[in-house]
Structures are given as structure tokens and as C-alpha cells.
CSV table of C-alpha atoms and ligand atoms in Angstrom, one decimal:
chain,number,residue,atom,x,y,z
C,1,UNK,CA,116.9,137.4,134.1
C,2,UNK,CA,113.7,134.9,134.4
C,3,UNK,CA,112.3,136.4,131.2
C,4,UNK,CA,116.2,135.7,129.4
C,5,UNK,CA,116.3,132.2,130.8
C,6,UNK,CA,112.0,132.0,129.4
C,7,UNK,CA,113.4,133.2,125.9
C,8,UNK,CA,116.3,131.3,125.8
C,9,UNK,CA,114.4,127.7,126.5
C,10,UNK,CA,111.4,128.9,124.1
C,11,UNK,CA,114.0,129.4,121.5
C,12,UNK,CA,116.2,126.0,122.0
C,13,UNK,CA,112.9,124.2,121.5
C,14,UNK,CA,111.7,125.8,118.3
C,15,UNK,CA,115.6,125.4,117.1
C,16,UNK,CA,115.2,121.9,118.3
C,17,UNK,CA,112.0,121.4,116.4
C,18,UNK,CA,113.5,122.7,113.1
C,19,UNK,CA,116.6,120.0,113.7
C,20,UNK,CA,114.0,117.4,114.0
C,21,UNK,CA,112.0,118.4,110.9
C,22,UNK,CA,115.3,118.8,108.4
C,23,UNK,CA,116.5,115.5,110.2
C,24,UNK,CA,113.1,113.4,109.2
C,25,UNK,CA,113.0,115.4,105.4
C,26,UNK,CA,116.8,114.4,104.8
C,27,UNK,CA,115.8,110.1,106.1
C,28,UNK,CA,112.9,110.7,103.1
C,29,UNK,CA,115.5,112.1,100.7
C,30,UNK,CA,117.9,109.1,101.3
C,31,UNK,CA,114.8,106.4,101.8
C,32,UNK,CA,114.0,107.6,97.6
C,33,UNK,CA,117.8,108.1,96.3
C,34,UNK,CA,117.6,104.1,97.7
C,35,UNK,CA,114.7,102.9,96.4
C,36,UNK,CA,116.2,104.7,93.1
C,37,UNK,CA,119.5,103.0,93.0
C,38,UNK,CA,117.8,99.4,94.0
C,39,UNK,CA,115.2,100.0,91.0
C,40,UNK,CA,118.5,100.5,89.0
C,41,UNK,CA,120.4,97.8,89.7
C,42,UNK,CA,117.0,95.2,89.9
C,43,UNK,CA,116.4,97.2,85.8
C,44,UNK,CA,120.0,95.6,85.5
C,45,UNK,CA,119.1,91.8,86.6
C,46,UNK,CA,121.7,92.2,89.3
C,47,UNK,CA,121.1,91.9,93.1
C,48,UNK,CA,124.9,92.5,94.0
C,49,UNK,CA,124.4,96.1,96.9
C,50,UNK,CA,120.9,95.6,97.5
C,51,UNK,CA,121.0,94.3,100.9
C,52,UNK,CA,123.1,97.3,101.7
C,53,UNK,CA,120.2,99.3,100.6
C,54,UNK,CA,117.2,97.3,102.3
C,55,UNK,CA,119.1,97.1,105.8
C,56,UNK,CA,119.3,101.0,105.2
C,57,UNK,CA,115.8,101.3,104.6
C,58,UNK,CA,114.9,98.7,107.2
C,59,UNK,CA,116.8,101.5,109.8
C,60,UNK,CA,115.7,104.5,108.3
C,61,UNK,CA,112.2,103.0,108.8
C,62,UNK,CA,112.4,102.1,112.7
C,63,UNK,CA,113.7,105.4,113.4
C,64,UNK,CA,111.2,107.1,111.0
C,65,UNK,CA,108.5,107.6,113.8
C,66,UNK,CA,110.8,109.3,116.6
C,67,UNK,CA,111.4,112.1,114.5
C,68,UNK,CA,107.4,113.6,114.9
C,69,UNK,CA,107.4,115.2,118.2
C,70,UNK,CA,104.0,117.2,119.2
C,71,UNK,CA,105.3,120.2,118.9
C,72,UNK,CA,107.2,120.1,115.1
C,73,UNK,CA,104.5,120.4,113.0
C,74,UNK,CA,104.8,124.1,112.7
C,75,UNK,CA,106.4,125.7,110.0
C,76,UNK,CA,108.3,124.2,107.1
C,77,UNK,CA,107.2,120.8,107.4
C,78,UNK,CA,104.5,118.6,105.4
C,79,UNK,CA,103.8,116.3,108.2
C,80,UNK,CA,100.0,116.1,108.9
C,81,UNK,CA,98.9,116.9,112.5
C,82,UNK,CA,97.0,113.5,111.5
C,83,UNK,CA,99.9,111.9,112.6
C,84,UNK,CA,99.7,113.5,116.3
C,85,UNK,CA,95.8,112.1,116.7
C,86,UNK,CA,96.6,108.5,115.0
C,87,UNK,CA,100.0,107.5,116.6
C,88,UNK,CA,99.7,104.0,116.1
C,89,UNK,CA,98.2,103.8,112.5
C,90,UNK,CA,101.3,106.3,111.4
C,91,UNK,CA,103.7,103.7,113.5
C,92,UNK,CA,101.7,100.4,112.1
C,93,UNK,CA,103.0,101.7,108.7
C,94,UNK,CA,106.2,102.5,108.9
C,95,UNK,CA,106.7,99.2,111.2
C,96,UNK,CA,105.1,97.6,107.5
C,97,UNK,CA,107.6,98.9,105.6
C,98,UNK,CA,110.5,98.2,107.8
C,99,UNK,CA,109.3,94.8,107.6
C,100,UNK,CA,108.8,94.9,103.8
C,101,UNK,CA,112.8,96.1,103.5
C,102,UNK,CA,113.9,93.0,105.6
C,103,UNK,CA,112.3,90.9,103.4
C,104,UNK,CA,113.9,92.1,100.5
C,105,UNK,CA,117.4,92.4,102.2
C,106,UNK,CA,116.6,88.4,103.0
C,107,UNK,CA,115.7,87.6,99.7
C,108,UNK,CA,118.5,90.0,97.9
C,109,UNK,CA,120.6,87.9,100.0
C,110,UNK,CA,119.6,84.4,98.5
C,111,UNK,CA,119.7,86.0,95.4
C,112,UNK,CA,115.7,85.2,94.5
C,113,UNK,CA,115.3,88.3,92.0
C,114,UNK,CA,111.4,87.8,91.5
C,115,UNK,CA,110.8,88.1,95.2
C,116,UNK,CA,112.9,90.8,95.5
C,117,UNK,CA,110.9,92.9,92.4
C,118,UNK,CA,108.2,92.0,94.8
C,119,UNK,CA,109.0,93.1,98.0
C,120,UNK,CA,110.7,96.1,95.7
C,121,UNK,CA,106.6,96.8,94.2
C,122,UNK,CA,105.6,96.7,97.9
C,123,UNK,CA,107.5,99.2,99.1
C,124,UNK,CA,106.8,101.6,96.4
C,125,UNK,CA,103.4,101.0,97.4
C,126,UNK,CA,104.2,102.2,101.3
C,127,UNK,CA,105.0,105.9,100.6
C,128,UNK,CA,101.5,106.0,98.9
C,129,UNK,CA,99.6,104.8,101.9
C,130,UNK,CA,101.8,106.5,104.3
C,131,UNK,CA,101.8,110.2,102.4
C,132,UNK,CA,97.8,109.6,101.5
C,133,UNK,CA,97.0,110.0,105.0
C,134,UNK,CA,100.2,111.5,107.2
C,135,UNK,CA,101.4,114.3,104.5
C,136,UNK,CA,100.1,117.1,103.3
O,1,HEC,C1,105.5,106.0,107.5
O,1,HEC,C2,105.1,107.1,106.6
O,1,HEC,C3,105.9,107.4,105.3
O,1,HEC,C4,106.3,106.5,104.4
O,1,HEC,C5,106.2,104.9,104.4
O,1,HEC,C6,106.9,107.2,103.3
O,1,HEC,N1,106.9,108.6,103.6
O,1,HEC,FE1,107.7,110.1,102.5
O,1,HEC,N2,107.1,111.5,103.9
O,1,HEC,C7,106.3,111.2,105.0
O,1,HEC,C8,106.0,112.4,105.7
O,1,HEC,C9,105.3,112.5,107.0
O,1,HEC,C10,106.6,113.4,105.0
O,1,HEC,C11,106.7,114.9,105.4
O,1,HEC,C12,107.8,115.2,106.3
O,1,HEC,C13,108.0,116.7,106.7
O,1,HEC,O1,107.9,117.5,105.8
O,1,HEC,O2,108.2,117.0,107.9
O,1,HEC,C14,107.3,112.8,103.8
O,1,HEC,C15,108.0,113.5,102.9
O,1,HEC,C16,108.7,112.9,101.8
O,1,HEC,C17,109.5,113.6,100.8
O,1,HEC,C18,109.9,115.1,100.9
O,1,HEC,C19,111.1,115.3,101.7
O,1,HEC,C20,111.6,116.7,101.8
O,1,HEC,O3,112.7,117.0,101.4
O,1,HEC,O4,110.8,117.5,102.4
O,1,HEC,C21,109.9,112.7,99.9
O,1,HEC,C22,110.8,112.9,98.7
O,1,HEC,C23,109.3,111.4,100.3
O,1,HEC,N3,108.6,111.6,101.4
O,1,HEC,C24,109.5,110.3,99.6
O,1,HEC,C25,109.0,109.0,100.0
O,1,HEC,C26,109.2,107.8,99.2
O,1,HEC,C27,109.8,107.7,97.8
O,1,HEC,C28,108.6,106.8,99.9
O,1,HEC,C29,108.4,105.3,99.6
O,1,HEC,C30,109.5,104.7,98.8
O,1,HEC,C31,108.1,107.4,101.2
O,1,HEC,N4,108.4,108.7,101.1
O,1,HEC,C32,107.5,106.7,102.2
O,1,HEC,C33,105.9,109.9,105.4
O,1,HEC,C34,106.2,108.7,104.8
């Protein structure tokens, strides 16, 4: 009966660890299908649903970091155990680029194109920094 109940709790964390993994792969599939349709519409000279998409970004971004418990970076995940031993650079990062989407979604919102293409540059520039050093 112990050895069920051992099983049973070994295998609802591993499941659990596989939920978080697809759960932080699908927030980067939605973070670039964003940052495709903003490119779109900024190709366009329009700023009319980009603060949609920034405050999106700007929330996929603060819950980015929850998703990397110690013990999911086994099997079918690219995370880098680097992420484990430098906590606060990995969180410094995505805190930047949660930061960088507000101030898009503030300037979308006053309609200032140029700083928008800006902010738009920078955050293109976040998934090299982040992936150089967090993702294998
Ligand atoms: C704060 C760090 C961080 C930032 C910023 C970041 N990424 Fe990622 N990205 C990761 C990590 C870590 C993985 C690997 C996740 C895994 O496999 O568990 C990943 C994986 C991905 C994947 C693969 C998802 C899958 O289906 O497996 C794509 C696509 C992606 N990132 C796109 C982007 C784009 C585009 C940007 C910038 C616009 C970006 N990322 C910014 C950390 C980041």
C-alpha cells in the first residue's frame, strides 16, 4: 500500500512537471504569434490592437518565471539548468522585457509610432539575451 501511495506521488509530480513544461512552451508560442501580428500591423503604419498585444506580453512575461520549477528540466524541455543556478539573472530578464511591453502598450496608446518601433526593436532583442544564456 506505502509503495502504491510512493508511486502514485512520484508519478503526479513528473505529470505535474510535464504540465508545467507544455504550459511555459505554449506562453513562448503565443509571446512570438504576438510579436508577429504587432510587427504586422506596425509594417502597416497602424497602431489600432497593439496595446492588446503588449499588455499580453507584459502578463505572459510576469508569469514567465513561475513556470521553471527545480525539478522540470528533465525530458522534453530546452530550458537550461542555467536557469536553476542564476535565479535572479533569468528573472532580471524577463522582469526587462515585461517592462519593455509596458512601454510599448503606453506609447501604442498615445499613438507615438516611432517609439513604439522602438520598444517593438527592444523586445526582439530580449529573446536573444534570454535564449543565449537560459535555452539550450
Ligand atoms: C526570460 C527568458 C526568455 C525570453 C525573454 C524569451 N524566451 Fe523564448 N524561451 C525561453 C526558454 C527558457 C525556452 C525553453 C522552454 C522549454 O523548452 O521548456 C524558450 C523557448 C522558446 C520557443 C520554443 C517553444 C516551444 O514550442 O518549445 C520559442 C518559439 C521562443 N522561445 C520564442 C521566443 C521569442 C520570439 C522571444 C522574443 C520575442 C522569446 N522567446 C523571448 C526563454 C525566453
Amino acid at each position: 500500500m506505502k509503495k502504491l501511495l510512493i508511486i502514485f506521488i512520484f508519478s503526479a509530480s513528473a505529470l505535474f512537471a510535464n504540465d508545467v513544461i507544455h504550459q511555459r512552451q505554449g506562453s513562448m508560442q503565443d509571446f512570438n504569434k504576438l510579436m508577429r501580428s504587432a510587427t504586422q500591423i506596425l509594417n502597416d503604419g497602424e497602431t489600432q490592437g497593439l496595446e492588446d498585444i503588449y499588455t499580453k506580453i507584459e502578463s505572459i512575461m510576469i508569469e514567465y518565471p513561475n513556470l521553471f520549477p527545480n525539478d522540470s528540466f528533465e525530458g522534453k524541455t530546452k530550458a537550461s539548468q542555467n536557469i536553476i543556478e542564476d535565479r535572479d539573472a533569468f528573472n532580471i530578464i524577463a522582469q526587462d522585457t515585461s517592462d519593455l511591453a509596458a512601454l510599448a502598450k503606453i506609447a501604442a496608446s498615445n499613438n507615438d509610432l516611432e517609439a513604439v518601433q522602438q520598444h517593438h526593436q527592444n523586445l526582439f532583442g530580449s529573446c536573444k539575451s534570454c535564449h543565449s544564456r537560459f535555452k539550450n
